mmCIF file of C-alpha atoms in Angstrom:
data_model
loop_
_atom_site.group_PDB
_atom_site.id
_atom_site.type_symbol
_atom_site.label_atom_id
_atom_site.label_comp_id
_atom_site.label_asym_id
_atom_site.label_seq_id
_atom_site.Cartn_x
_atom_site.Cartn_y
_atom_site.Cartn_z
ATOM 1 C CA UNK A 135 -14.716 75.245 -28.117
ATOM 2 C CA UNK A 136 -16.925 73.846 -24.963
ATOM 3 C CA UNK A 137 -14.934 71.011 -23.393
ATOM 4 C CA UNK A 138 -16.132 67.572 -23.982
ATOM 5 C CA UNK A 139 -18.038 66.142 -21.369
ATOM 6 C CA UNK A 140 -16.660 63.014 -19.203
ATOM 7 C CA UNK A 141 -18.390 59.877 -19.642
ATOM 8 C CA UNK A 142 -18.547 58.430 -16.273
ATOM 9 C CA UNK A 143 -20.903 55.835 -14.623
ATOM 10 C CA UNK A 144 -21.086 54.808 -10.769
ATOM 11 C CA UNK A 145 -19.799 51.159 -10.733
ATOM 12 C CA UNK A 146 -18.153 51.397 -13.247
ATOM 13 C CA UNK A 147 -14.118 51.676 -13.430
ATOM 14 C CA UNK A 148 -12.554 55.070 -14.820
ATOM 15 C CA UNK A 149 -8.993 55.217 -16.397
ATOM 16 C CA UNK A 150 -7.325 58.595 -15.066
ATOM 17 C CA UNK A 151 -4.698 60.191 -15.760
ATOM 18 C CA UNK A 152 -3.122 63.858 -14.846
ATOM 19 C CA UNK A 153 0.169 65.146 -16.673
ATOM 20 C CA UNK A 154 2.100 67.794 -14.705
ATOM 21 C CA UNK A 155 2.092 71.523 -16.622
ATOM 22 C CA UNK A 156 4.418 72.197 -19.609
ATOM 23 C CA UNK A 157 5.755 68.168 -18.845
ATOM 24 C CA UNK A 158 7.100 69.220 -15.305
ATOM 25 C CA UNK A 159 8.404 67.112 -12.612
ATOM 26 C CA UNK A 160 5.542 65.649 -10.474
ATOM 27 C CA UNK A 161 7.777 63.387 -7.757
ATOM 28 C CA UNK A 162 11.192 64.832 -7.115
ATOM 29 C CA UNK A 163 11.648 62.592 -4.182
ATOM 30 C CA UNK A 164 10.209 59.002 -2.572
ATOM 31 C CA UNK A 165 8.808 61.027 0.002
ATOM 32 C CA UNK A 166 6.749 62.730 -2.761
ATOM 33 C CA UNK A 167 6.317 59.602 -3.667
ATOM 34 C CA UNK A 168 4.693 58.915 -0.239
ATOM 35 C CA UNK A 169 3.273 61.768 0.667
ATOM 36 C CA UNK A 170 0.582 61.241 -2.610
ATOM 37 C CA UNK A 171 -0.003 58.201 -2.135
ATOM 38 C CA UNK A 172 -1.010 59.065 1.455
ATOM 39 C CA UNK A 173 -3.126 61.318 0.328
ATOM 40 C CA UNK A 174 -4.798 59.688 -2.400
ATOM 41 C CA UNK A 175 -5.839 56.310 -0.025
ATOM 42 C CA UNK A 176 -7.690 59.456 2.486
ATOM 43 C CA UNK A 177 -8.828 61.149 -0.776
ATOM 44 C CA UNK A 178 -10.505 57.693 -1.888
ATOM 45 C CA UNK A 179 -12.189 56.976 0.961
ATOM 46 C CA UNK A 180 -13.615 60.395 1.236
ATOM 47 C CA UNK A 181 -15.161 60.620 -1.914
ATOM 48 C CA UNK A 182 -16.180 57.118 -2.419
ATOM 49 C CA UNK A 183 -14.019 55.525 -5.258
ATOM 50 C CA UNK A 184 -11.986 51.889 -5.336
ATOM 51 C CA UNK A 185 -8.614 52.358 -6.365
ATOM 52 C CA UNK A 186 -7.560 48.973 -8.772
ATOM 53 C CA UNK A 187 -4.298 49.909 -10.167
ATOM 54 C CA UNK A 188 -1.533 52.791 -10.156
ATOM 55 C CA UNK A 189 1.558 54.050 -11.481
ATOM 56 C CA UNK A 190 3.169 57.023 -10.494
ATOM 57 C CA UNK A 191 5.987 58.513 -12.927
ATOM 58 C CA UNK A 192 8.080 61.092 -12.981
ATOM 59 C CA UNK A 193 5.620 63.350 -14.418
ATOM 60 C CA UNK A 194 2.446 62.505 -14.584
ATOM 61 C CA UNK A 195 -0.304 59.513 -12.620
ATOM 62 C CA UNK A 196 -2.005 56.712 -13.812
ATOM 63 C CA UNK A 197 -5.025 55.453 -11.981
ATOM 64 C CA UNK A 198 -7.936 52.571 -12.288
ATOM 65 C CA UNK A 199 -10.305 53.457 -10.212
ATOM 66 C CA UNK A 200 -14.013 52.752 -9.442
ATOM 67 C CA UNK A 201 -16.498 55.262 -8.687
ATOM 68 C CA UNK A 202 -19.117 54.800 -6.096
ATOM 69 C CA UNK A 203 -21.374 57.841 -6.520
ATOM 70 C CA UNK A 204 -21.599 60.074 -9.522
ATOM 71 C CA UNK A 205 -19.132 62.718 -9.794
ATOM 72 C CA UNK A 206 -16.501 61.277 -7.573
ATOM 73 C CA UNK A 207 -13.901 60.756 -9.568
ATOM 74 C CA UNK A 208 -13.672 64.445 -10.031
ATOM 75 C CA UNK A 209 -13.809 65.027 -6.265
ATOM 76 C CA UNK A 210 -11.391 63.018 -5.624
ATOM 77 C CA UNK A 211 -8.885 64.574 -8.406
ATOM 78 C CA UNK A 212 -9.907 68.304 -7.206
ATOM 79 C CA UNK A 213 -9.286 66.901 -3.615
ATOM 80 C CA UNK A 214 -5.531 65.180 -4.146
ATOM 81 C CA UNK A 215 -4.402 67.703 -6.331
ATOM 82 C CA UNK A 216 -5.152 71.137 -4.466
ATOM 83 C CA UNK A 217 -3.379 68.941 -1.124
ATOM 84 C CA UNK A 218 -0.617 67.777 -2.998
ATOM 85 C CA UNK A 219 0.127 70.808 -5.147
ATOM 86 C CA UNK A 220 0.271 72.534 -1.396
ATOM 87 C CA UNK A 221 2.805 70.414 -0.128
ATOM 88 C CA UNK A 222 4.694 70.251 -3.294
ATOM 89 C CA UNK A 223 4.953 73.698 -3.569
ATOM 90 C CA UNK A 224 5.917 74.194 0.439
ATOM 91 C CA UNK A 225 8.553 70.579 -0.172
ATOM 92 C CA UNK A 226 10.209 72.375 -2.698
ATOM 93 C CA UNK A 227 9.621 76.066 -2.220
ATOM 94 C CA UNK A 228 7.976 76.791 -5.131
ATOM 95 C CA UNK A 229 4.577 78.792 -6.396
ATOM 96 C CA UNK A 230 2.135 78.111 -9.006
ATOM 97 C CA UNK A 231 0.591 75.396 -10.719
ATOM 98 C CA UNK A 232 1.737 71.712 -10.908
ATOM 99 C CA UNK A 233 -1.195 69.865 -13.166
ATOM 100 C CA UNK A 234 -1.708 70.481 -16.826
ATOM 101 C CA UNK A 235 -5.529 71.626 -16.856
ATOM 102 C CA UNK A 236 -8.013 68.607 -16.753
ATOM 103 C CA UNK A 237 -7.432 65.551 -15.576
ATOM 104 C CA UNK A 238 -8.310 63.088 -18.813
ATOM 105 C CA UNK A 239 -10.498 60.175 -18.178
ATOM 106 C CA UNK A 240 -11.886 56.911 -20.176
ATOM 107 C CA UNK A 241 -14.778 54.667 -18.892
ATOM 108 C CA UNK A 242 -13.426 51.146 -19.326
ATOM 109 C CA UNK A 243 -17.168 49.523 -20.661
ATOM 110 C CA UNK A 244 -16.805 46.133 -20.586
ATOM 111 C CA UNK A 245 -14.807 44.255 -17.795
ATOM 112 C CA UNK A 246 -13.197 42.045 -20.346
ATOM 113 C CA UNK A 247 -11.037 45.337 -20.589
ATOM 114 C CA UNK A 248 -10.085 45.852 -17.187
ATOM 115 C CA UNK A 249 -7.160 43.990 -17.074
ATOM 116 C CA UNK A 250 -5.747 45.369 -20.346
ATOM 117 C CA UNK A 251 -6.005 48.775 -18.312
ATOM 118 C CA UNK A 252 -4.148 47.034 -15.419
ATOM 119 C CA UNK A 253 -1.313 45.854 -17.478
ATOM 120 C CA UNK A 254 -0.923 49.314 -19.566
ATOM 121 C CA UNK A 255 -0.752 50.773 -16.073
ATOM 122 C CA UNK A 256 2.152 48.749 -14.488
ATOM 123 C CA UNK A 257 4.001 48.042 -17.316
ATOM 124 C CA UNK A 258 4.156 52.020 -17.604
ATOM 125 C CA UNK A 259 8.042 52.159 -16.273
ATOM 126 C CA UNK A 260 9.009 49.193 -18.693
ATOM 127 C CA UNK A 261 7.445 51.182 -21.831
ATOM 128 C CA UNK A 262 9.264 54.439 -20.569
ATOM 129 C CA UNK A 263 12.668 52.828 -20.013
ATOM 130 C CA UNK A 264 13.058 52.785 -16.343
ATOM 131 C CA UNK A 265 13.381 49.064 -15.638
ATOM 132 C CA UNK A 266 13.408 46.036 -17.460
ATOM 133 C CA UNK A 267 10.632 44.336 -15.340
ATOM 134 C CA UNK A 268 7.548 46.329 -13.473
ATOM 135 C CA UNK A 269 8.586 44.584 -9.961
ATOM 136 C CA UNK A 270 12.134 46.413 -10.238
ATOM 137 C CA UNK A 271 9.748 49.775 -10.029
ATOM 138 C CA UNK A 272 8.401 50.849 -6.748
ATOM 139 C CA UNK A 273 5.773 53.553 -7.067
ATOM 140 C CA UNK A 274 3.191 51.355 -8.915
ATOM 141 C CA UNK A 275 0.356 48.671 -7.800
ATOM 142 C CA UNK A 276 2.381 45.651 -9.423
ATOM 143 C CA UNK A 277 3.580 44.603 -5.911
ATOM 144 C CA UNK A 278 0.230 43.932 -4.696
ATOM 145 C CA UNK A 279 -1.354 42.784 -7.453
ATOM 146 C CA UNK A 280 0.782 40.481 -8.819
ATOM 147 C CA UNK A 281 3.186 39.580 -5.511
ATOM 148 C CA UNK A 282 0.692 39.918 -2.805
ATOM 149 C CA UNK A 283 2.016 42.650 -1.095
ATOM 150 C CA UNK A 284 -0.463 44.487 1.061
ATOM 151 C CA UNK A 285 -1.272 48.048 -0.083
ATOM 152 C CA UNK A 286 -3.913 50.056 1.547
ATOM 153 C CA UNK A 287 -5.278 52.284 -1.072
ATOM 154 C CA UNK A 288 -5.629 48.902 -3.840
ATOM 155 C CA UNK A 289 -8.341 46.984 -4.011
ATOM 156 C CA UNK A 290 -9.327 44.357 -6.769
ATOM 157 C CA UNK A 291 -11.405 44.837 -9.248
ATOM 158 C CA UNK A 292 -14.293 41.773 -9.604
ATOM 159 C CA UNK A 293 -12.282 40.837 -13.051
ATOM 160 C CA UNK A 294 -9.186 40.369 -11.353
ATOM 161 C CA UNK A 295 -11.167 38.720 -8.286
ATOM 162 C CA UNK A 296 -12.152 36.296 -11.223
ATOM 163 C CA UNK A 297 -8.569 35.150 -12.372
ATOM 164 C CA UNK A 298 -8.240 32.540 -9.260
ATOM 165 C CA UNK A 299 -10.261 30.793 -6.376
ATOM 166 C CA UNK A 300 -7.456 32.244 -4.581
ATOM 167 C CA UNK A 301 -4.612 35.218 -3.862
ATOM 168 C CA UNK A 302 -2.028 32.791 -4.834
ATOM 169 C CA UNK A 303 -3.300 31.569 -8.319
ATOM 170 C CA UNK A 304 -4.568 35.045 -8.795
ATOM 171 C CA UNK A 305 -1.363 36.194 -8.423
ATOM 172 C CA UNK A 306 0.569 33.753 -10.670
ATOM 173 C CA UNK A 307 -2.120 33.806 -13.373
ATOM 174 C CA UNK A 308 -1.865 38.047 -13.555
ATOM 175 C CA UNK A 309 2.055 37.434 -13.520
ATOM 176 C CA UNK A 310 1.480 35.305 -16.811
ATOM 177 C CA UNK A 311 -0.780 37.777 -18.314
ATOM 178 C CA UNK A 312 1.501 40.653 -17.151
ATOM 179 C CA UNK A 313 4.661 39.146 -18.865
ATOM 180 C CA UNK A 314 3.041 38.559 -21.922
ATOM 181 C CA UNK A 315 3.350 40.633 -25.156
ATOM 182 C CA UNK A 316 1.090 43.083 -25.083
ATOM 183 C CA UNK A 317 0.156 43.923 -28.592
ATOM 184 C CA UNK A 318 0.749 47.456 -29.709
ATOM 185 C CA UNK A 319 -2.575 48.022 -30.998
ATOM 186 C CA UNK A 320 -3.673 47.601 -27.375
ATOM 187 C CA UNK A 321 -1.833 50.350 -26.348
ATOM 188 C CA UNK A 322 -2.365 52.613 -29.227
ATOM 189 C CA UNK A 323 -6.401 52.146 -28.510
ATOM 190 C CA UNK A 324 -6.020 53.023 -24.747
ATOM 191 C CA UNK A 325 -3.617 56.303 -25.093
ATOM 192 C CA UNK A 326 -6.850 56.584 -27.883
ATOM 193 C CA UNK A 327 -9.435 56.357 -25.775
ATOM 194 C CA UNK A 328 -7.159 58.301 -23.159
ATOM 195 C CA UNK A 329 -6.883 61.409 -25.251
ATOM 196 C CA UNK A 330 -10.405 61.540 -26.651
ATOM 197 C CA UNK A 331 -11.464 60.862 -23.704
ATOM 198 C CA UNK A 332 -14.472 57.962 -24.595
ATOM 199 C CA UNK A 333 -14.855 54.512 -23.287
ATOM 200 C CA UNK A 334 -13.018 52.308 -24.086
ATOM 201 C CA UNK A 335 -15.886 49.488 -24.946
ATOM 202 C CA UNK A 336 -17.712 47.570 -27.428
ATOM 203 C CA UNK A 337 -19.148 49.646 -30.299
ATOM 204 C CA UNK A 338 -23.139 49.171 -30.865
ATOM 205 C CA UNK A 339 -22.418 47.521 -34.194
ATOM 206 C CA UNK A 340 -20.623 44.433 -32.182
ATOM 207 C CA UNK A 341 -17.172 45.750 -33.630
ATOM 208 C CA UNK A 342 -14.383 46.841 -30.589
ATOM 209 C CA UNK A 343 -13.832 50.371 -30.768
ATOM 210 C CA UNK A 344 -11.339 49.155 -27.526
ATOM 211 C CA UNK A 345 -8.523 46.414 -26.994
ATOM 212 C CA UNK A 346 -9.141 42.493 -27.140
ATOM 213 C CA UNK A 347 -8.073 41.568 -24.134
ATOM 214 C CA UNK A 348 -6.875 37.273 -23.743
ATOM 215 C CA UNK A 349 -6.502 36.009 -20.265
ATOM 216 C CA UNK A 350 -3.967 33.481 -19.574
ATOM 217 C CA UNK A 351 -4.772 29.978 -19.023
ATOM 218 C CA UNK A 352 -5.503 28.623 -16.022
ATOM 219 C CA UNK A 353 -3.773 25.647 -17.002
ATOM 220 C CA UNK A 354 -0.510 24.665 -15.091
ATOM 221 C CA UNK A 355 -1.328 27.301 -11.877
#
């Protein structure tokens, strides 16, 4: 069966994300930890994408990214991974392949969305069981998006831009939206979109094939 083709779209944001082979460990270490991150702010700004939000778990990556130029989202994938699997491999004196396959990837259409992909992102550890809270877990953007600290490789998206005439009510008002229930239709129709890998958007009939996505008010910040 010919594989499906990525849908992908210069300006738009991508949702990525790469599973290590068979399940296997990705990060056995925080300098692992670093080391990818390292290479993933050089790997950006080689090949021209905006990195929004990311989570990196035990074994596999999330990442919310925004491509500049066509096709570099996969250059930037083919890029990280053949550097990283190369120090992995040399770390831990090992051979062979780390990634399962493909990388899977899923337009995000309509900005109202974004965030939705943000939150799915960060609250990743929570879901999985490794904190109660997505500050208590290092290896993710929550830090800088919702507490300000700096990260190189993160850089807001216009929607989250949007949420506050400045870093401080940005912050809070992410925080809010963050910590609020996020319905479990939302996440069953981004793992969706994830798998099949289609946008995850508005369909033509005016029906959402994606998530419904409500920001929290501005009230009170």
């Amino acid at each position: 069966m010919p594989r499906r083709p990525r849908v992908s779209a210069p300006g738009l944001p991508l949702h990525l994300v790469q599973r290590g082979n068979d399940r296997q460990c990705c990060f056995r270490s925080d300098a692992d930890c670093f080391r990818y991150l390292s290479m993933l702010r050089r790997a950006a700004s080689l090949t021209g994408c905006v990195l929004h939000a990311y989570v990196l778990m035990s074994n596999h990556v999330h990442l919310l990214l925004t491509p500049q130029t066509a096709g570099a989202a996969s250059r930037l994938m083919q890029h990280l991974g053949r550097r990283y699997v190369r120090y992995f491999n040399d770390a831990h004196v090992r051979s062979g392949t780390l990634w399962e396959g493909r990388f899977h990837a899923s337009l995000v259409g309509d900005d109202a969305y974004v965030l939705a992909c943000y939150r799915y992102i960060e609250l990743n550890p929570v879901r999985a069981g490794m904190g109660d809270h997505p500050a208590r877990y290092r290896w993710s953007s929550y830090a800088c998006n919702a507490l300000g600290m700096r990260a190189g490789e993160v850089v807001p998206h216009a929607t989250y831009i949007a949420l506050g005439p400045d870093a401080s009510a940005r912050q809070q008002r992410y925080v809010s939206f963050v910590e609020s229930t996020m319905p479990e239709g939302q996440i069953g129709e981004i793992r969706r979109s994830l798998q099949r890998q289609r946008p995850l958007t508005k369909a033509k009939n005016g029906s959402e094939s994606g998530v419904r996505v409500l920001l929290p008010s501005a009230k009170g910040l």
